Coordinates of C-alpha atoms in Angstrom, one line a residue:
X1 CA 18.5 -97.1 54.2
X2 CA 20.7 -96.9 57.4
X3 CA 21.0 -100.1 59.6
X4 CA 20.8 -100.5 63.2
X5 CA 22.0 -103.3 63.5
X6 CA 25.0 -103.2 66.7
X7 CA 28.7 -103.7 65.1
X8 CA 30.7 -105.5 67.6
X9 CA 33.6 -104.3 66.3
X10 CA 32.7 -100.3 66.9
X11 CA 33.0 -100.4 70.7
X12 CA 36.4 -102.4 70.2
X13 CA 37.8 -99.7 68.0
X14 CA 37.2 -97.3 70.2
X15 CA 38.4 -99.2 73.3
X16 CA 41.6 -99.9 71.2
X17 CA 42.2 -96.0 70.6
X18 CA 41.6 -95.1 74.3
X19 CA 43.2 -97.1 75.7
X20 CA 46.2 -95.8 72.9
X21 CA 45.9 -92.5 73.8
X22 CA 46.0 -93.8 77.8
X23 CA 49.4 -95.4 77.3
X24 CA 51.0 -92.7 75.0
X25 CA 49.7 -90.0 77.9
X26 CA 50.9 -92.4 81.2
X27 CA 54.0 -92.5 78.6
X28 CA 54.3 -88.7 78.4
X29 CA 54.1 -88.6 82.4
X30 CA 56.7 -90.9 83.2
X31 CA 58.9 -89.0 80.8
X32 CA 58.3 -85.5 82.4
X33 CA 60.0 -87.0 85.6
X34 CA 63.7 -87.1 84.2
X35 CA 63.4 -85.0 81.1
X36 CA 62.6 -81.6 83.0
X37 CA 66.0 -80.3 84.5
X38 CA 65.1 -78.5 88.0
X39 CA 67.0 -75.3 88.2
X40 CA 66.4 -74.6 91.8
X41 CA 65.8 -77.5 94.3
X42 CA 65.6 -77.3 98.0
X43 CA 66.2 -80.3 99.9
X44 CA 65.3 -80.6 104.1
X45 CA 66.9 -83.8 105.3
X46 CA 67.8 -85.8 109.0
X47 CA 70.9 -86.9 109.5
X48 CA 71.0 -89.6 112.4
X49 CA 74.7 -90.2 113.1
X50 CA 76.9 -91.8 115.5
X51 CA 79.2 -88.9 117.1
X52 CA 82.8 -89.2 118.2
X53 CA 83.8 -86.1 119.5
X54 CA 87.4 -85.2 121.2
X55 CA 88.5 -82.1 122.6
X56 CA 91.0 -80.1 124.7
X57 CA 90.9 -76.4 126.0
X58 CA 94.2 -75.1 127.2
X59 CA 94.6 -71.9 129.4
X60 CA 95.6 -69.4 127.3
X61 CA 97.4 -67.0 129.9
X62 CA 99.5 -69.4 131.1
X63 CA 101.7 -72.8 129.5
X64 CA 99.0 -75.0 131.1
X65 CA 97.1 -77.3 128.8
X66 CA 93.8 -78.8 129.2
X67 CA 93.2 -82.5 129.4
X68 CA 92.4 -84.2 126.3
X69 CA 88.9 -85.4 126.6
X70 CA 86.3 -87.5 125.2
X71 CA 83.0 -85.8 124.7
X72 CA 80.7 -88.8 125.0
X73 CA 82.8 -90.8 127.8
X74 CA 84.1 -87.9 129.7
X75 CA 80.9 -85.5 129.5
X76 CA 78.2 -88.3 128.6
X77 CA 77.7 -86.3 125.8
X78 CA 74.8 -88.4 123.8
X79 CA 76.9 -90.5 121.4
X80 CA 74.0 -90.4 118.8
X81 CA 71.4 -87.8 117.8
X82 CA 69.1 -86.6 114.5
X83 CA 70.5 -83.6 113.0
X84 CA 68.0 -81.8 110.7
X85 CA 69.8 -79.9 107.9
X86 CA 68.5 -77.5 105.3
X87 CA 69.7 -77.7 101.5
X88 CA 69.0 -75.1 98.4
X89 CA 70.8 -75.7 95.2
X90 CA 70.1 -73.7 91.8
X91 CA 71.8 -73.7 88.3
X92 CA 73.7 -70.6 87.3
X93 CA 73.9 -71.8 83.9
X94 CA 73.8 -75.2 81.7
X95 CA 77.0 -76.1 83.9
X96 CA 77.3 -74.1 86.5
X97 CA 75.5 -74.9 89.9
X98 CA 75.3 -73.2 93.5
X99 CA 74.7 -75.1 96.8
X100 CA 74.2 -73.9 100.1
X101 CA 74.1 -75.7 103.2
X102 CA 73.2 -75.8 106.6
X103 CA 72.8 -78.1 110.0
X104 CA 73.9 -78.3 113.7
X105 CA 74.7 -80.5 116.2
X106 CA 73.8 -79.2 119.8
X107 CA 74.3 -81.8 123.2
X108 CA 74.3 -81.3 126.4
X109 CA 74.8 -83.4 129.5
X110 CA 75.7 -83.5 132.9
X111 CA 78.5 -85.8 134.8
X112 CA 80.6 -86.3 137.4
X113 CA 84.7 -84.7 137.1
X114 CA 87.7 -86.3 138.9
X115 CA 90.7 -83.6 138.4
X116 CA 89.9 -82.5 134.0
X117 CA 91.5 -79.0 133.5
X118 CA 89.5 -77.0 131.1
X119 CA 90.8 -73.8 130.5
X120 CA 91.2 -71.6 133.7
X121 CA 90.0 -74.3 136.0
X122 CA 90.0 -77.5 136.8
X123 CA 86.9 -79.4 137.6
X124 CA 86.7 -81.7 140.4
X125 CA 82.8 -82.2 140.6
X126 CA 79.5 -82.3 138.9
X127 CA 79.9 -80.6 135.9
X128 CA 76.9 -79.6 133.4
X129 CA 78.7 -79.2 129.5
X130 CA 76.9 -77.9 126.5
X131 CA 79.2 -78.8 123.3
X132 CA 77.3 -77.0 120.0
X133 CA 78.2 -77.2 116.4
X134 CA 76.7 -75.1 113.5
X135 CA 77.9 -75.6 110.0
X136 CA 77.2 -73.8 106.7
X137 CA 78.3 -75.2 104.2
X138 CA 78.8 -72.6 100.4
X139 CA 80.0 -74.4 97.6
X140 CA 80.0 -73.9 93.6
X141 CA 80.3 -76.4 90.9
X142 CA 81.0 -76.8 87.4
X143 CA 79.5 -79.8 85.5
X144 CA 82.7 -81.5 83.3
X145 CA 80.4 -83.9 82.0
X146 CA 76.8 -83.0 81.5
X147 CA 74.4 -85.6 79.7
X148 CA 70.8 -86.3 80.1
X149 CA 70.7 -89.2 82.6
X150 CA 74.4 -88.2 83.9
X151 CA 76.4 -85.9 85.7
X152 CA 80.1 -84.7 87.1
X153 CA 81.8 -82.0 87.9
X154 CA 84.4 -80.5 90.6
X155 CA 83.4 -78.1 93.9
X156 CA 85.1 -75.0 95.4
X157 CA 83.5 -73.7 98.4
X158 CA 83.8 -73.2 101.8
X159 CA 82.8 -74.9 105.1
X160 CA 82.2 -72.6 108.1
X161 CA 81.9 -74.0 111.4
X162 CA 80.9 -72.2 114.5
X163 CA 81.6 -74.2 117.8
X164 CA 80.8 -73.6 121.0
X165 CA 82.3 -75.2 124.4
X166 CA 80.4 -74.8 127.8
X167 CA 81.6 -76.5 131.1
X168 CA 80.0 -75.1 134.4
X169 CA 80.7 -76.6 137.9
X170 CA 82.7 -76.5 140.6
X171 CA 86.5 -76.0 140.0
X172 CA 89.9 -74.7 141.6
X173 CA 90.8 -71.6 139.5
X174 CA 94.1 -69.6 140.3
X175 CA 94.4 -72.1 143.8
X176 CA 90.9 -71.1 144.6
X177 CA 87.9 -73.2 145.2
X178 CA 84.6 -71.7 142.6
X179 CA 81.7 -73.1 143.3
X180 CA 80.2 -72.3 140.2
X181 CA 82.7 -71.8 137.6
X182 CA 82.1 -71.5 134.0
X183 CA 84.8 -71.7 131.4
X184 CA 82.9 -71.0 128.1
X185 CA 84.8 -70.6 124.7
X186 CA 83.5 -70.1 121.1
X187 CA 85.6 -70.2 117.6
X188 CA 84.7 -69.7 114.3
X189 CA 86.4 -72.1 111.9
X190 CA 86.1 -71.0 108.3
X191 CA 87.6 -73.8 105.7
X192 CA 87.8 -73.3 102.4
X193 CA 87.0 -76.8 100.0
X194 CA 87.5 -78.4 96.5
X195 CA 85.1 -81.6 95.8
X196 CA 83.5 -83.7 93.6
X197 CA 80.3 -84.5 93.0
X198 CA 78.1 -86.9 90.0
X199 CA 75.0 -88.7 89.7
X200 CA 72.8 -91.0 87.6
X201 CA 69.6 -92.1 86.9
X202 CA 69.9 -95.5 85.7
X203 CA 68.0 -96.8 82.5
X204 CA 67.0 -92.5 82.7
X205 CA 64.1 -93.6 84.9
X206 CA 62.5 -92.3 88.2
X207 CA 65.2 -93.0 90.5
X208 CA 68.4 -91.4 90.9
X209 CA 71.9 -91.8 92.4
X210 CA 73.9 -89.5 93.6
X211 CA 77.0 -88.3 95.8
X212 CA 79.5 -85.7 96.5
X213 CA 83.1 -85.2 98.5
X214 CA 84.4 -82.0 99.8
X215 CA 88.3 -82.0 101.2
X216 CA 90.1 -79.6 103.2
X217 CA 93.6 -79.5 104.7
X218 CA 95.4 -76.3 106.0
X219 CA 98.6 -75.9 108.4
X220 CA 99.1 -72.3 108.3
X221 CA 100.4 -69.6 111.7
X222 CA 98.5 -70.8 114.5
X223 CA 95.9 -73.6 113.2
X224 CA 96.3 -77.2 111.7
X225 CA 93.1 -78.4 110.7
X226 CA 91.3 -81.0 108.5
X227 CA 88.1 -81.8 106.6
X228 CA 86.5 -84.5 104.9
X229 CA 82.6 -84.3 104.0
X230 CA 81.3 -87.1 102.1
X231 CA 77.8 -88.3 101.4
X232 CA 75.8 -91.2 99.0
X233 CA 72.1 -91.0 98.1
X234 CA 69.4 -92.4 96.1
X235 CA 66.8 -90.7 95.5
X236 CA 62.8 -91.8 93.7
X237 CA 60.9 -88.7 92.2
X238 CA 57.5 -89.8 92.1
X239 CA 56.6 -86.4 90.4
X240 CA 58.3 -84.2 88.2
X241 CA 58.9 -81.8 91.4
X242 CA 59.3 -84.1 94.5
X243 CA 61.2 -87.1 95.2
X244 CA 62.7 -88.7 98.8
X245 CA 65.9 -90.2 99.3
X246 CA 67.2 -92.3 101.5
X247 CA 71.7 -91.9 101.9
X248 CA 75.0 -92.5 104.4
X249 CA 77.1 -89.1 105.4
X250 CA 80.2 -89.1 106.6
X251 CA 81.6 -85.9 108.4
X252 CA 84.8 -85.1 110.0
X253 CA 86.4 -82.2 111.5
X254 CA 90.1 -81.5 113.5
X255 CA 91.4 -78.4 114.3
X256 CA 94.4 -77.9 116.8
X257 CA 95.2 -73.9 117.4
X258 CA 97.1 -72.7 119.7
X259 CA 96.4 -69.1 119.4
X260 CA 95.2 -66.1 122.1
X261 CA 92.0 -66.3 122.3
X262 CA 91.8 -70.3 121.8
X263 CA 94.7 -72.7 122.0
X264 CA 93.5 -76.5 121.5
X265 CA 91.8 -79.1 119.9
X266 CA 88.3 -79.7 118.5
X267 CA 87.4 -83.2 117.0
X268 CA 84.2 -84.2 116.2
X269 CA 83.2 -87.2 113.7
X270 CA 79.7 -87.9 112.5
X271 CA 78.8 -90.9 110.8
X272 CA 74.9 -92.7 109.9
X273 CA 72.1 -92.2 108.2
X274 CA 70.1 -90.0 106.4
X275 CA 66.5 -89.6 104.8
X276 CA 64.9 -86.5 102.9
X277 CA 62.7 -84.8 101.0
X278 CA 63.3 -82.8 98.0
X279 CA 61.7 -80.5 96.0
X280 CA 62.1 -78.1 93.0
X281 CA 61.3 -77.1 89.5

């Protein structure tokens, strides 16, 4: 005959095993966020630097140069801004990996000029300046050390910078007072990189640190320029898929040219920062 009698220990036993199968799923979770390699990842970030920015235009149809300037003090240029930028990043292979960047820095301002040759003229009044920097960024790596909760590797790429220089206002050009003259150049500056780049996940957990340096240095015919482009993040993916990151960029550009259709010198240094969101599978 069959009791029905309540057994205490029923209920237990099957609180035990839930709760068993609870853990060994939470467990499964948790290890889906680093085990799962994203092959294609696209990262939208702001960048909220401090900006240094120096720069001289000389006239280019005669041996006149410009007055070196400072873009925040001489302009009043704003001497800090967000900068959004755009990321996407894929694996070509188990080793191989693409990046491609892009962000730009646009500032305008208005001021008062005492005697600053720019170019053709020289500005002795209010003066309205629009300085405007947009930078893609191409780069491929190779991974010379590739584990699961660590990796290195070195960069080739290229960094191409468009820049654009505006000054309008009054100004004596050829011994002629202009009321509203405008001396507006633009240059593309193409650079071509090597780099670094490695991260971690410590203890092969959620959260993940990582960093990058691209280098460039080139004296050849008319140009002398310089780049350095450094950045460290840490990063928490609270699913397999997303994760936000909070990091410091570092990015600095010179170029002196003294060729026809621009002859001087672009500086611009950008510092602070960042916080984004990233996302991939």
């Amino acid at each position: 005959m069959t009791s029905d009698r309540w057994n205490p220990a029923k209920p237990a036993k099957q609180l035990a095993l839930a709760a068993s199968l609870g853990l060994c799923a939470s467990g499964a979770w948790a290890q889906g966020l680093v085990l799962p390699e994203q092959r294609v990842w696209l990262q939208v970030s702001a960048f909220r630097p401090s900006v240094d920015s120096g720069l001289r235009l000389d006239d280019t149809d005669s041996v006149l140069r410009g007055t070196p300037l400072d873009g925040e003090n001489d302009f009043g240029l704003a001497g800090r801004k967000t900068v959004p930028a755009l990321l996407l990043g894929g694996r070509l292979s188990e080793r191989w990996r693409a990046e491609f960047e892009y962000f730009s820095l646009d500032r305008s301002a208005s001021a008062t000029a005492d005697g600053i040759r720019f170019g053709e003229g020289e500005f002795v009044a209010d003066i309205d300046t629009q300085m405007r920097t947009r930078t893609y960024r191409l780069s491929a790596g190779y991974s010379l050390l590739k584990q699961p909760d660590r990796e290195a590797g070195v960069l080739v790429g290229a960094h191409v910078t468009d820049a654009l220089l505006r000054v309008r206002g009054t100004a004596v050009v050829n011994g002629q007072v202009v009321g509203a003259f405008t001396e507006r150049r633009s240059e593309t500056v193409p650079a071509p990189t090597v780099g670094l780049y490695g991260s971690w996940r410590p203890g092969a957990g959620r959260w993940e640190l990582n960093g990058r340096v691209d280098l460039f240095k080139l004296n050849i015919g008319d140009y002398d320029g310089r780049l350095v482009n450094l950045q460290a993040n840490a990063m928490y993916r609270f699913t397999p898929q997303v994760g936000v990151g909070l990091g410091w960029r570092y990015h600095d550009l010179r170029v002196d040219a003294d060729a026809r259709n621009f002859s001087g010198e672009i500086n611009y240094r950008m510092s602070g920062p960042q916080v984004f969101l990233q996302a991939g599978f």
